GROMACS .gro file of C-alpha atoms in nm:
model
  495
    1MET     CA    1  -1.537   0.614   3.075
    2ASN     CA    2  -1.543   0.923   3.287
    3GLN     CA    3  -1.298   0.927   3.593
    4LYS     CA    4  -1.327   1.178   3.884
    5ALA     CA    5  -1.008   1.340   4.002
    6LEU     CA    6  -0.839   1.627   4.144
    7PHE     CA    7  -0.501   1.726   3.952
    8ILE     CA    8  -0.245   1.943   4.125
    9ILE     CA    9   0.021   2.067   3.880
   10PHE     CA   10   0.352   2.177   4.029
   11GLY     CA   11   0.475   2.413   3.766
   12GLY     CA   12   0.148   2.527   3.636
   13THR     CA   13   0.274   2.845   3.476
   14GLY     CA   14   0.567   2.668   3.269
   15ASP     CA   15   0.594   2.588   2.908
   16LEU     CA   16   0.512   2.217   2.946
   17ALA     CA   17   0.184   2.286   3.113
   18TYR     CA   18   0.082   2.556   2.864
   19ARG     CA   19   0.200   2.363   2.548
   20LYS     CA   20   0.099   1.996   2.647
   21LEU     CA   21  -0.089   1.961   2.973
   22TYR     CA   22  -0.372   2.197   2.940
   23PRO     CA   23  -0.450   2.123   2.573
   24ALA     CA   24  -0.441   1.731   2.648
   25LEU     CA   25  -0.670   1.765   2.951
   26PHE     CA   26  -0.920   1.973   2.740
   27ASN     CA   27  -0.918   1.697   2.483
   28LEU     CA   28  -1.010   1.457   2.749
   29TYR     CA   29  -1.282   1.681   2.866
   30GLU     CA   30  -1.393   1.744   2.502
   31LYS     CA   31  -1.409   1.359   2.430
   32GLY     CA   32  -1.607   1.303   2.772
   33TYR     CA   33  -1.320   1.118   2.970
   34LEU     CA   34  -1.329   1.418   3.192
   35LYS     CA   35  -1.684   1.541   3.283
   36GLU     CA   36  -1.775   1.787   3.542
   37ASP     CA   37  -1.643   1.610   3.849
   38PHE     CA   38  -1.278   1.724   3.790
   39ALA     CA   39  -1.071   2.007   3.933
   40VAL     CA   40  -0.734   2.125   3.850
   41ILE     CA   41  -0.486   2.346   4.102
   42GLY     CA   42  -0.204   2.502   3.932
   43THR     CA   43   0.079   2.610   4.166
   44ALA     CA   44   0.391   2.812   4.094
   45ARG     CA   45   0.574   3.129   4.244
   46ARG     CA   46   0.402   3.367   4.013
   47PRO     CA   47   0.097   3.556   4.195
   48TRP     CA   48  -0.181   3.482   3.961
   49SER     CA   49  -0.532   3.515   4.012
   50ASN     CA   50  -0.792   3.243   3.929
   51ASP     CA   51  -0.949   3.481   3.649
   52HIS     CA   52  -0.584   3.517   3.497
   53TYR     CA   53  -0.543   3.157   3.533
   54HIS     CA   54  -0.839   3.072   3.347
   55GLU     CA   55  -0.735   3.326   3.048
   56VAL     CA   56  -0.397   3.143   3.036
   57VAL     CA   57  -0.574   2.806   2.999
   58MET     CA   58  -0.803   2.917   2.738
   59SER     CA   59  -0.515   3.057   2.548
   60ALA     CA   60  -0.340   2.742   2.568
   61ILE     CA   61  -0.641   2.566   2.404
   62GLU     CA   62  -0.651   2.798   2.133
   63ASP     CA   63  -0.281   2.802   2.044
   64ALA     CA   64  -0.302   2.412   2.055
   65GLY     CA   65  -0.607   2.375   1.846
   66ARG     CA   66  -0.691   2.649   1.604
   67ASP     CA   67  -0.791   2.406   1.334
   68SER     CA   68  -0.974   2.169   1.554
   69GLY     CA   69  -1.297   2.237   1.393
   70ARG     CA   70  -1.470   2.289   1.744
   71THR     CA   71  -1.831   2.386   1.724
   72ASN     CA   72  -1.898   2.476   2.080
   73ASP     CA   73  -1.699   2.811   2.137
   74ASP     CA   74  -1.816   2.817   2.506
   75LEU     CA   75  -1.658   2.484   2.593
   76PRO     CA   76  -1.281   2.613   2.672
   77ARG     CA   77  -1.423   2.870   2.906
   78LYS     CA   78  -1.639   2.617   3.094
   79PHE     CA   79  -1.340   2.376   3.105
   80ALA     CA   80  -1.126   2.659   3.255
   81SER     CA   81  -1.386   2.726   3.515
   82HIS     CA   82  -1.253   2.422   3.686
   83PHE     CA   83  -0.879   2.557   3.726
   84TYR     CA   84  -0.760   2.702   4.051
   85TYR     CA   85  -0.432   2.881   4.103
   86GLN     CA   86  -0.235   2.891   4.433
   87SER     CA   87   0.089   3.081   4.441
   88HIS     CA   88   0.348   2.819   4.593
   89ASN     CA   89   0.696   2.793   4.730
   90VAL     CA   90   0.791   2.420   4.709
   91ASP     CA   91   1.019   2.478   5.024
   92ASP     CA   92   0.752   2.644   5.227
   93VAL     CA   93   0.551   2.426   5.466
   94ASP     CA   94   0.275   2.666   5.508
   95HIS     CA   95   0.204   2.662   5.141
   96TYR     CA   96   0.138   2.313   5.156
   97ILE     CA   97  -0.107   2.355   5.425
   98ALA     CA   98  -0.285   2.612   5.215
   99LEU     CA   99  -0.276   2.373   4.924
  100ARG     CA  100  -0.433   2.095   5.154
  101LYS     CA  101  -0.715   2.321   5.237
  102LEU     CA  102  -0.807   2.407   4.883
  103ALA     CA  103  -0.776   2.047   4.768
  104ASP     CA  104  -1.003   1.933   5.027
  105GLU     CA  105  -1.243   2.206   4.951
  106LEU     CA  106  -1.251   2.120   4.589
  107ASP     CA  107  -1.288   1.736   4.664
  108GLU     CA  108  -1.600   1.824   4.835
  109LYS     CA  109  -1.726   2.070   4.581
  110TYR     CA  110  -1.684   1.829   4.279
  111ASP     CA  111  -1.722   1.518   4.484
  112LEU     CA  112  -1.396   1.375   4.357
  113GLN     CA  113  -1.402   1.092   4.647
  114GLY     CA  114  -1.039   1.158   4.721
  115ASN     CA  115  -0.877   1.085   4.365
  116ARG     CA  116  -0.569   1.283   4.328
  117ILE     CA  117  -0.295   1.315   4.054
  118PHE     CA  118   0.010   1.513   4.145
  119TYR     CA  119   0.194   1.631   3.833
  120LEU     CA  120   0.561   1.737   3.887
  121ALA     CA  121   0.611   1.957   3.573
  122MET     CA  122   0.933   2.105   3.729
  123ALA     CA  123   1.298   2.034   3.751
  124PRO     CA  124   1.386   1.700   3.902
  125ARG     CA  125   1.558   1.865   4.189
  126PHE     CA  126   1.234   1.968   4.339
  127PHE     CA  127   1.086   1.590   4.344
  128GLY     CA  128   1.203   1.476   4.653
  129THR     CA  129   1.106   1.803   4.851
  130ILE     CA  130   0.765   1.804   4.697
  131ALA     CA  131   0.684   1.436   4.747
  132GLY     CA  132   0.809   1.466   5.110
  133HIS     CA  133   0.584   1.756   5.189
  134LEU     CA  134   0.280   1.586   5.025
  135LYS     CA  135   0.312   1.317   5.265
  136ASP     CA  136   0.393   1.504   5.570
  137GLN     CA  137   0.131   1.768   5.509
  138ALA     CA  138  -0.135   1.495   5.457
  139LEU     CA  139  -0.206   1.573   5.096
  140LEU     CA  140  -0.226   1.208   5.027
  141THR     CA  141  -0.574   1.100   5.081
  142LYS     CA  142  -0.680   0.791   5.264
  143GLY     CA  143  -0.953   0.567   5.217
  144ASN     CA  144  -1.088   0.427   4.865
  145GLY     CA  145  -0.935   0.746   4.662
  146PHE     CA  146  -0.615   0.695   4.477
  147ASN     CA  147  -0.301   0.914   4.469
  148ARG     CA  148  -0.070   0.907   4.185
  149LEU     CA  149   0.252   1.080   4.095
  150ILE     CA  150   0.350   1.188   3.748
  151ILE     CA  151   0.695   1.291   3.683
  152GLU     CA  152   0.884   1.398   3.382
  153LYS     CA  153   1.216   1.291   3.240
  154PRO     CA  154   1.523   1.342   3.299
  155PHE     CA  155   1.527   1.080   3.569
  156GLY     CA  156   1.874   1.163   3.673
  157ARG     CA  157   2.189   1.199   3.483
  158ASP     CA  158   2.332   0.860   3.565
  159TYR     CA  159   2.241   0.569   3.767
  160PRO     CA  160   2.353   0.701   4.115
  161SER     CA  161   2.165   1.022   4.069
  162ALA     CA  162   1.863   0.832   3.921
  163LYS     CA  163   1.862   0.610   4.222
  164GLU     CA  164   1.903   0.915   4.457
  165LEU     CA  165   1.579   1.072   4.294
  166ASN     CA  166   1.387   0.754   4.310
  167ASP     CA  167   1.476   0.720   4.661
  168SER     CA  168   1.368   1.071   4.724
  169ILE     CA  169   1.018   1.010   4.609
  170SER     CA  170   0.983   0.646   4.714
  171GLY     CA  171   0.941   0.732   5.068
  172SER     CA  172   0.607   0.892   4.982
  173PHE     CA  173   0.480   0.691   4.689
  174LYS     CA  174   0.498   0.341   4.610
  175GLU     CA  175   0.629   0.220   4.283
  176GLU     CA  176   0.268   0.129   4.154
  177GLN     CA  177   0.167   0.500   4.237
  178ILE     CA  178   0.452   0.649   4.026
  179PHE     CA  179   0.396   0.732   3.665
  180ARG     CA  180   0.730   0.815   3.460
  181ILE     CA  181   0.627   0.999   3.162
  182ASP     CA  182   0.840   0.908   2.823
  183HIS     CA  183   0.625   1.075   2.554
  184TYR     CA  184   0.768   0.839   2.310
  185LEU     CA  185   0.558   0.560   2.479
  186GLY     CA  186   0.265   0.763   2.429
  187LYS     CA  187   0.308   0.761   2.053
  188GLU     CA  188   0.059   0.548   1.871
  189PRO     CA  189   0.325   0.405   1.631
  190ILE     CA  190   0.541   0.296   1.918
  191GLN     CA  191   0.248   0.144   2.102
  192SER     CA  192   0.185  -0.056   1.783
  193ILE     CA  193   0.524  -0.239   1.794
  194ALA     CA  194   0.386  -0.502   2.018
  195GLY     CA  195   0.056  -0.540   1.806
  196LEU     CA  196   0.266  -0.594   1.499
  197ARG     CA  197   0.507  -0.846   1.675
  198PHE     CA  198   0.253  -1.051   1.864
  199GLY     CA  199  -0.067  -0.990   1.674
  200ASN     CA  200   0.055  -1.130   1.338
  201ALA     CA  201   0.164  -1.494   1.299
  202LEU     CA  202   0.363  -1.397   0.990
  203PHE     CA  203   0.593  -1.176   1.189
  204ASN     CA  204   0.581  -1.362   1.526
  205SER     CA  205   0.718  -1.652   1.353
  206LEU     CA  206   0.993  -1.462   1.203
  207TRP     CA  207   1.099  -1.241   1.479
  208ASN     CA  208   1.402  -1.460   1.599
  209LYS     CA  209   1.760  -1.504   1.546
  210GLU     CA  210   1.720  -1.756   1.257
  211HIS     CA  211   1.545  -1.503   1.041
  212ILE     CA  212   1.660  -1.134   1.165
  213ASP     CA  213   2.024  -1.025   1.057
  214ASN     CA  214   1.989  -0.687   1.266
  215ILE     CA  215   1.769  -0.423   1.389
  216GLN     CA  216   1.816  -0.063   1.320
  217ILE     CA  217   1.662   0.242   1.506
  218THR     CA  218   1.706   0.589   1.376
  219LEU     CA  219   1.580   0.923   1.546
  220SER     CA  220   1.710   1.191   1.308
  221GLU     CA  221   1.631   1.542   1.347
  222SER     CA  222   1.691   1.840   1.085
  223LEU     CA  223   1.688   2.102   1.321
  224GLY     CA  224   1.957   2.208   1.579
  225VAL     CA  225   1.924   2.281   1.952
  226GLU     CA  226   1.737   2.596   1.886
  227GLU     CA  227   1.612   2.742   2.222
  228ARG     CA  228   1.718   2.431   2.414
  229ALA     CA  229   2.087   2.520   2.399
  230GLY     CA  230   2.114   2.570   2.787
  231TYR     CA  231   1.956   2.230   2.858
  232TYR     CA  232   2.149   2.065   2.582
  233GLU     CA  233   2.480   2.175   2.730
  234THR     CA  234   2.395   1.987   3.059
  235ALA     CA  235   2.257   1.676   2.883
  236GLY     CA  236   2.369   1.600   2.519
  237ALA     CA  237   2.224   1.335   2.303
  238MET     CA  238   2.301   1.042   2.504
  239ARG     CA  239   2.088   1.169   2.796
  240ASP     CA  240   1.834   1.346   2.608
  241MET     CA  241   1.736   1.061   2.366
  242VAL     CA  242   1.930   0.731   2.413
  243GLN     CA  243   1.889   0.630   2.770
  244ASN     CA  244   1.518   0.704   2.755
  245HIS     CA  245   1.341   0.698   2.426
  246ILE     CA  246   1.574   0.466   2.251
  247MET     CA  247   1.616   0.215   2.509
  248GLN     CA  248   1.229   0.201   2.553
  249ILE     CA  249   1.222   0.109   2.194
  250VAL     CA  250   1.493  -0.131   2.213
  251SER     CA  251   1.311  -0.323   2.490
  252LEU     CA  252   0.984  -0.329   2.292
  253LEU     CA  253   1.164  -0.473   1.971
  254THR     CA  254   1.379  -0.752   2.165
  255MET     CA  255   1.141  -0.869   2.464
  256GLU     CA  256   1.000  -1.205   2.460
  257ARG     CA  257   0.655  -1.251   2.410
  258PRO     CA  258   0.433  -1.204   2.719
  259ASP     CA  259   0.184  -1.445   2.822
  260VAL     CA  260  -0.076  -1.191   2.862
  261PHE     CA  261  -0.091  -0.841   2.719
  262ASP     CA  262  -0.124  -0.614   3.047
  263SER     CA  263   0.105  -0.366   3.232
  264GLU     CA  264   0.253  -0.611   3.471
  265HIS     CA  265   0.351  -0.880   3.213
  266LEU     CA  266   0.468  -0.622   2.971
  267ARG     CA  267   0.674  -0.469   3.239
  268ASP     CA  268   0.840  -0.789   3.334
  269LYS     CA  269   0.931  -0.868   2.976
  270LYS     CA  270   1.075  -0.511   2.919
  271ILE     CA  271   1.284  -0.537   3.212
  272GLU     CA  272   1.410  -0.884   3.112
  273ALA     CA  273   1.495  -0.742   2.764
  274LEU     CA  274   1.696  -0.464   2.907
  275GLU     CA  275   1.880  -0.681   3.150
  276ASN     CA  276   1.975  -0.913   2.868
  277ILE     CA  277   2.159  -0.629   2.657
  278GLN     CA  278   2.503  -0.714   2.676
  279MET     CA  279   2.698  -0.509   2.931
  280TYR     CA  280   3.018  -0.354   2.754
  281THR     CA  281   3.344  -0.284   2.906
  282LYS     CA  282   3.494   0.058   2.867
  283GLU     CA  283   3.707  -0.073   2.595
  284GLU     CA  284   3.407  -0.233   2.396
  285ALA     CA  285   3.204   0.069   2.454
  286LYS     CA  286   3.481   0.299   2.283
  287LYS     CA  287   3.456   0.051   1.980
  288TYR     CA  288   3.082   0.015   1.942
  289PHE     CA  289   2.958   0.358   2.046
  290ILE     CA  290   3.007   0.681   1.841
  291ARG     CA  291   2.952   1.046   1.938
  292GLY     CA  292   2.937   1.359   1.728
  293GLN     CA  293   2.884   1.720   1.708
  294TYR     CA  294   2.750   1.907   1.420
  295GLY     CA  295   2.958   2.178   1.259
  296ALA     CA  296   2.857   2.446   0.985
  297ASP     CA  297   2.709   2.308   0.647
  298GLU     CA  298   2.921   2.261   0.345
  299ALA     CA  299   2.797   2.609   0.202
  300ASN     CA  300   2.876   2.755   0.552
  301THR     CA  301   2.529   2.920   0.592
  302GLN     CA  302   2.424   2.687   0.896
  303LEU     CA  303   2.586   2.761   1.232
  304GLY     CA  304   2.789   2.486   1.403
  305TYR     CA  305   2.698   2.376   1.753
  306ARG     CA  306   2.963   2.581   1.933
  307ASP     CA  307   2.840   2.899   1.725
  308GLU     CA  308   2.484   2.850   1.853
  309GLU     CA  309   2.360   3.093   2.101
  310GLY     CA  310   2.370   2.969   2.452
  311THR     CA  311   2.637   2.710   2.380
  312ASP     CA  312   3.017   2.724   2.506
  313ASN     CA  313   3.257   2.791   2.206
  314GLN     CA  314   3.474   2.494   2.323
  315SER     CA  315   3.177   2.263   2.400
  316THR     CA  316   3.238   1.871   2.395
  317VAL     CA  317   2.866   1.809   2.417
  318GLU     CA  318   2.752   1.535   2.177
  319THR     CA  319   2.468   1.616   1.939
  320PHE     CA  320   2.495   1.272   1.767
  321VAL     CA  321   2.507   0.923   1.917
  322ALA     CA  322   2.520   0.593   1.715
  323GLY     CA  323   2.592   0.269   1.878
  324LYS     CA  324   2.583  -0.124   1.844
  325LEU     CA  325   2.410  -0.315   2.121
  326ILE     CA  326   2.376  -0.700   2.140
  327THR     CA  327   2.050  -0.867   2.287
  328HIS     CA  328   2.095  -1.209   2.460
  329ASN     CA  329   1.713  -1.246   2.499
  330PRO     CA  330   1.663  -1.619   2.387
  331SER     CA  331   1.491  -1.577   2.067
  332LEU     CA  332   1.692  -1.312   1.930
  333ASP     CA  333   2.029  -1.388   2.111
  334GLY     CA  334   2.344  -1.245   1.923
  335VAL     CA  335   2.136  -1.016   1.704
  336PRO     CA  336   2.273  -0.654   1.677
  337VAL     CA  337   2.053  -0.365   1.740
  338TYR     CA  338   2.206  -0.047   1.585
  339ILE     CA  339   2.081   0.278   1.707
  340ARG     CA  340   2.143   0.646   1.610
  341THR     CA  341   2.011   0.988   1.679
  342GLY     CA  342   2.137   1.335   1.605
  343LYS     CA  343   2.067   1.693   1.536
  344ARG     CA  344   2.112   1.889   1.210
  345LEU     CA  345   2.099   1.554   1.008
  346THR     CA  346   1.968   1.531   0.659
  347LYS     CA  347   1.620   1.489   0.704
  348LYS     CA  348   1.363   1.443   0.997
  349SER     CA  349   1.279   1.089   1.044
  350THR     CA  350   1.211   0.854   1.326
  351GLN     CA  351   1.185   0.491   1.214
  352ILE     CA  352   1.281   0.118   1.277
  353ASN     CA  353   1.432  -0.120   1.018
  354ILE     CA  354   1.413  -0.492   1.064
  355VAL     CA  355   1.655  -0.642   0.835
  356PHE     CA  356   1.605  -0.996   0.755
  357LYS     CA  357   1.861  -1.250   0.667
  358ASN     CA  358   1.930  -1.325   0.304
  359ASP     CA  359   1.900  -1.679   0.161
  360ASP     CA  360   2.255  -1.811   0.114
  361GLN     CA  361   2.167  -1.946  -0.225
  362ASN     CA  362   2.014  -1.718  -0.508
  363ILE     CA  363   1.882  -1.976  -0.741
  364PHE     CA  364   1.766  -1.722  -0.987
  365ALA     CA  365   2.115  -1.551  -1.045
  366LYS     CA  366   2.329  -1.612  -1.365
  367ASP     CA  367   2.644  -1.550  -1.129
  368ALA     CA  368   2.663  -1.751  -0.830
  369SER     CA  369   2.827  -1.448  -0.649
  370GLU     CA  370   2.488  -1.247  -0.701
  371LYS     CA  371   2.297  -1.205  -0.374
  372LEU     CA  372   1.944  -1.136  -0.339
  373LYS     CA  373   1.822  -0.822  -0.212
  374THR     CA  374   1.763  -0.807   0.146
  375ASN     CA  375   1.396  -0.814   0.283
  376VAL     CA  376   1.314  -0.526   0.515
  377LEU     CA  377   1.049  -0.435   0.745
  378THR     CA  378   1.012  -0.064   0.831
  379MET     CA  379   0.817   0.099   1.081
  380HIS     CA  380   0.758   0.470   1.022
  381ILE     CA  381   0.706   0.649   1.338
  382GLU     CA  382   0.736   1.019   1.233
  383PRO     CA  383   0.644   1.239   1.048
  384ASP     CA  384   0.515   0.952   0.841
  385GLN     CA  385   0.329   0.685   1.023
  386GLY     CA  386   0.290   0.337   0.892
  387PHE     CA  387   0.489   0.041   0.752
  388THR     CA  388   0.677  -0.061   0.454
  389LEU     CA  389   0.782  -0.425   0.372
  390GLU     CA  390   1.058  -0.461   0.091
  391PHE     CA  391   1.058  -0.790  -0.101
  392ASN     CA  392   1.177  -0.935  -0.422
  393THR     CA  393   0.961  -1.014  -0.715
  394LYS     CA  394   1.000  -1.094  -1.096
  395THR     CA  395   0.999  -0.796  -1.321
  396GLY     CA  396   1.003  -0.753  -1.706
  397ASN     CA  397   0.865  -0.992  -1.957
  398GLN     CA  398   1.206  -1.156  -2.053
  399GLY     CA  399   1.398  -1.398  -1.846
  400TYR     CA  400   1.343  -1.431  -1.460
  401ASN     CA  401   1.493  -1.121  -1.312
  402LEU     CA  402   1.415  -1.022  -0.950
  403SER     CA  403   1.387  -0.687  -0.824
  404PRO     CA  404   1.290  -0.531  -0.487
  405VAL     CA  405   0.933  -0.392  -0.462
  406HIS     CA  406   0.775  -0.203  -0.168
  407LEU     CA  407   0.446  -0.278   0.006
  408ARG     CA  408   0.353   0.034   0.168
  409TYR     CA  409   0.104   0.157   0.435
  410ARG     CA  410   0.086   0.502   0.534
  411LYS     CA  411  -0.173   0.655   0.785
  412THR     CA  412  -0.380   0.925   0.597
  413ALA     CA  413  -0.384   1.287   0.716
  414THR     CA  414  -0.736   1.212   0.836
  415GLU     CA  415  -0.617   0.910   1.020
  416LYS     CA  416  -0.322   1.071   1.184
  417ALA     CA  417  -0.577   1.377   1.309
  418GLN     CA  418  -0.779   1.111   1.486
  419ILE     CA  419  -0.475   0.978   1.697
  420PRO     CA  420  -0.459   1.137   2.038
  421ASP     CA  421  -0.187   1.329   2.119
  422ALA     CA  422   0.084   1.138   2.324
  423TYR     CA  423   0.019   1.353   2.655
  424GLU     CA  424  -0.358   1.312   2.616
  425GLY     CA  425  -0.319   0.940   2.589
  426LEU     CA  426  -0.069   0.929   2.875
  427ILE     CA  427  -0.272   1.138   3.106
  428ARG     CA  428  -0.582   0.923   3.030
  429ASP     CA  429  -0.384   0.613   3.114
  430ALA     CA  430  -0.273   0.764   3.435
  431LEU     CA  431  -0.629   0.856   3.526
  432MET     CA  432  -0.749   0.489   3.476
  433GLY     CA  433  -0.413   0.344   3.649
  434ASN     CA  434  -0.293   0.175   3.348
  435LYS     CA  435   0.090   0.171   3.344
  436THR     CA  436   0.138  -0.007   3.019
  437ASN     CA  437   0.302   0.306   2.843
  438PHE     CA  438   0.497   0.429   3.151
  439ALA     CA  439   0.849   0.352   3.254
  440HIS     CA  440   0.917   0.128   3.557
  441TRP     CA  441   1.217   0.202   3.792
  442HIS     CA  442   1.392  -0.112   3.704
  443GLU     CA  443   1.374   0.000   3.332
  444VAL     CA  444   1.512   0.330   3.397
  445SER     CA  445   1.775   0.194   3.625
  446GLN     CA  446   1.909  -0.062   3.374
  447ALA     CA  447   1.900   0.163   3.092
  448TRP     CA  448   2.122   0.396   3.291
  449LYS     CA  449   2.372   0.099   3.385
  450ILE     CA  450   2.414   0.022   3.013
  451MET     CA  451   2.470   0.381   2.924
  452ASP     CA  452   2.667   0.473   3.219
  453VAL     CA  453   2.974   0.255   3.069
  454VAL     CA  454   2.951   0.435   2.748
  455ARG     CA  455   2.971   0.787   2.929
  456GLU     CA  456   3.258   0.682   3.140
  457ALA     CA  457   3.460   0.552   2.826
  458TRP     CA  458   3.391   0.879   2.655
  459ASP     CA  459   3.499   1.088   2.952
  460GLU     CA  460   3.836   0.935   2.941
  461GLU     CA  461   3.909   1.069   2.581
  462GLU     CA  462   3.866   1.446   2.431
  463PRO     CA  463   3.647   1.434   2.136
  464ALA     CA  464   3.768   1.571   1.802
  465PHE     CA  465   3.447   1.790   1.753
  466PRO     CA  466   3.286   1.910   1.536
  467ASN     CA  467   3.314   1.592   1.350
  468TYR     CA  468   2.999   1.602   1.109
  469ALA     CA  469   2.873   1.873   0.876
  470SER     CA  470   2.507   2.006   0.909
  471GLY     CA  471   2.293   1.843   0.681
  472SER     CA  472   2.474   1.510   0.665
  473MET     CA  473   2.389   1.195   0.835
  474GLY     CA  474   2.647   1.215   1.098
  475PRO     CA  475   3.019   1.115   1.137
  476GLU     CA  476   3.169   0.885   0.894
  477ALA     CA  477   3.259   0.663   1.189
  478ALA     CA  478   2.877   0.582   1.240
  479MET     CA  479   2.858   0.455   0.882
  480GLN     CA  480   3.181   0.249   0.940
  481LEU     CA  481   3.019   0.098   1.254
  482LEU     CA  482   2.790  -0.100   1.027
  483ALA     CA  483   3.029  -0.162   0.739
  484ASP     CA  484   3.280  -0.333   1.001
  485GLY     CA  485   3.008  -0.598   1.014
  486GLY     CA  486   2.938  -0.605   0.631
  487ARG     CA  487   2.620  -0.413   0.664
  488LYS     CA  488   2.500  -0.055   0.597
  489TRP     CA  489   2.218   0.163   0.733
  490VAL     CA  490   1.892   0.116   0.575
  491PHE     CA  491   1.781   0.489   0.612
  492ASN     CA  492   2.035   0.683   0.419
  493PRO     CA  493   1.850   0.974   0.235
  494ARG     CA  494   2.165   1.103   0.055
  495SER     CA  495   2.273   0.766  -0.113
   0.00000   0.00000   0.00000
């Protein structure tokens, strides 16, 4: 379905716009979700011309899709002709007046009917200033047109700063107009969690505390901080990955079944799920959350974090987090959710492991102490996409020995190529007013409240960094976290 709209991108010359937004918008145009009745205004401090802006947009498309198999070579230029550039200082009121004039002209030229999407591809410290001026200088249209604000993480550094940030934009935009992008929610395998849980009687009937022993979430990266060292020094793994991506995944895995699958009902169940995560004391947080920072590898060929360009040589920033969360949602009450994420780990993999309880009695064993192998459902998010179900079956011709086998489904390269990029899907959702795959303020705030306790507990102690070697799966304490409960990480590529 085609949707008319004017996009105003603050930060139009930035890396995010170049790598993600322009290719995503082009994909929507190429597929017909955007036709000829749309326009884009890019704003930033640089004094670009419209012609130069068009060249940048076409270069972004080329860099993102060299192997797309496109047959119409003129399409990128035709697409770029809808882009207009205005040099802009976010603090200068006169620039908003000029921006309003251009926006109104384009609204009339393309018959956009007052539909506007404001994309803040800038540092969060500018959000409040921009939102305030958009309202004061009448860039928000009235009548039947929509006004929607898309903002990027980080949504604050803790709950107080997140609330201050939210308050700064809520004076101009209502909650239903605010679309907080978490690109993990745009990934098709993450969106498939609800379908797997609630679209299959098999898993829906087993997704409870009677049958699930524990849930494990791993976001493992083999690369280091690379060019993000400056950002990482102010963020760390907790703020970069846990409070947002991982906690969103936790909510999808532990929420109760909604009566209807729409954005409103899903939002309410996700908020409820996060509110039912046990709030730790600082002493409990120290016990159940592990932090780490990578050092050199065993061969001393890979730099440790403190030796990377752009980092402090005495940095106490964590590059690894592992933790144990406990849900008190009724159906999973008491089930532990183990999470971990880190850089310079053994292998890149994002996966979710649902570990089922074992039958107490193994009727096939010769020795009463011999246990059945655990049934595990694994959701592969990236780089593989698909599912693996591990179960026991008879093997061999003699006797009745059981061994685990794996029932596997993996998306083919062709299937993966057909899946929209996360930003493409999320921008289309914003165009359609569908908030299913966006974070609500109450989700963001509750996740911060949970993680703030951990951060405060850590701030009371000096970490002994570095405490894991590059190429390992993190600190030994992360393994012990599960061993203390008689468990182990399912994903352990070095075992």
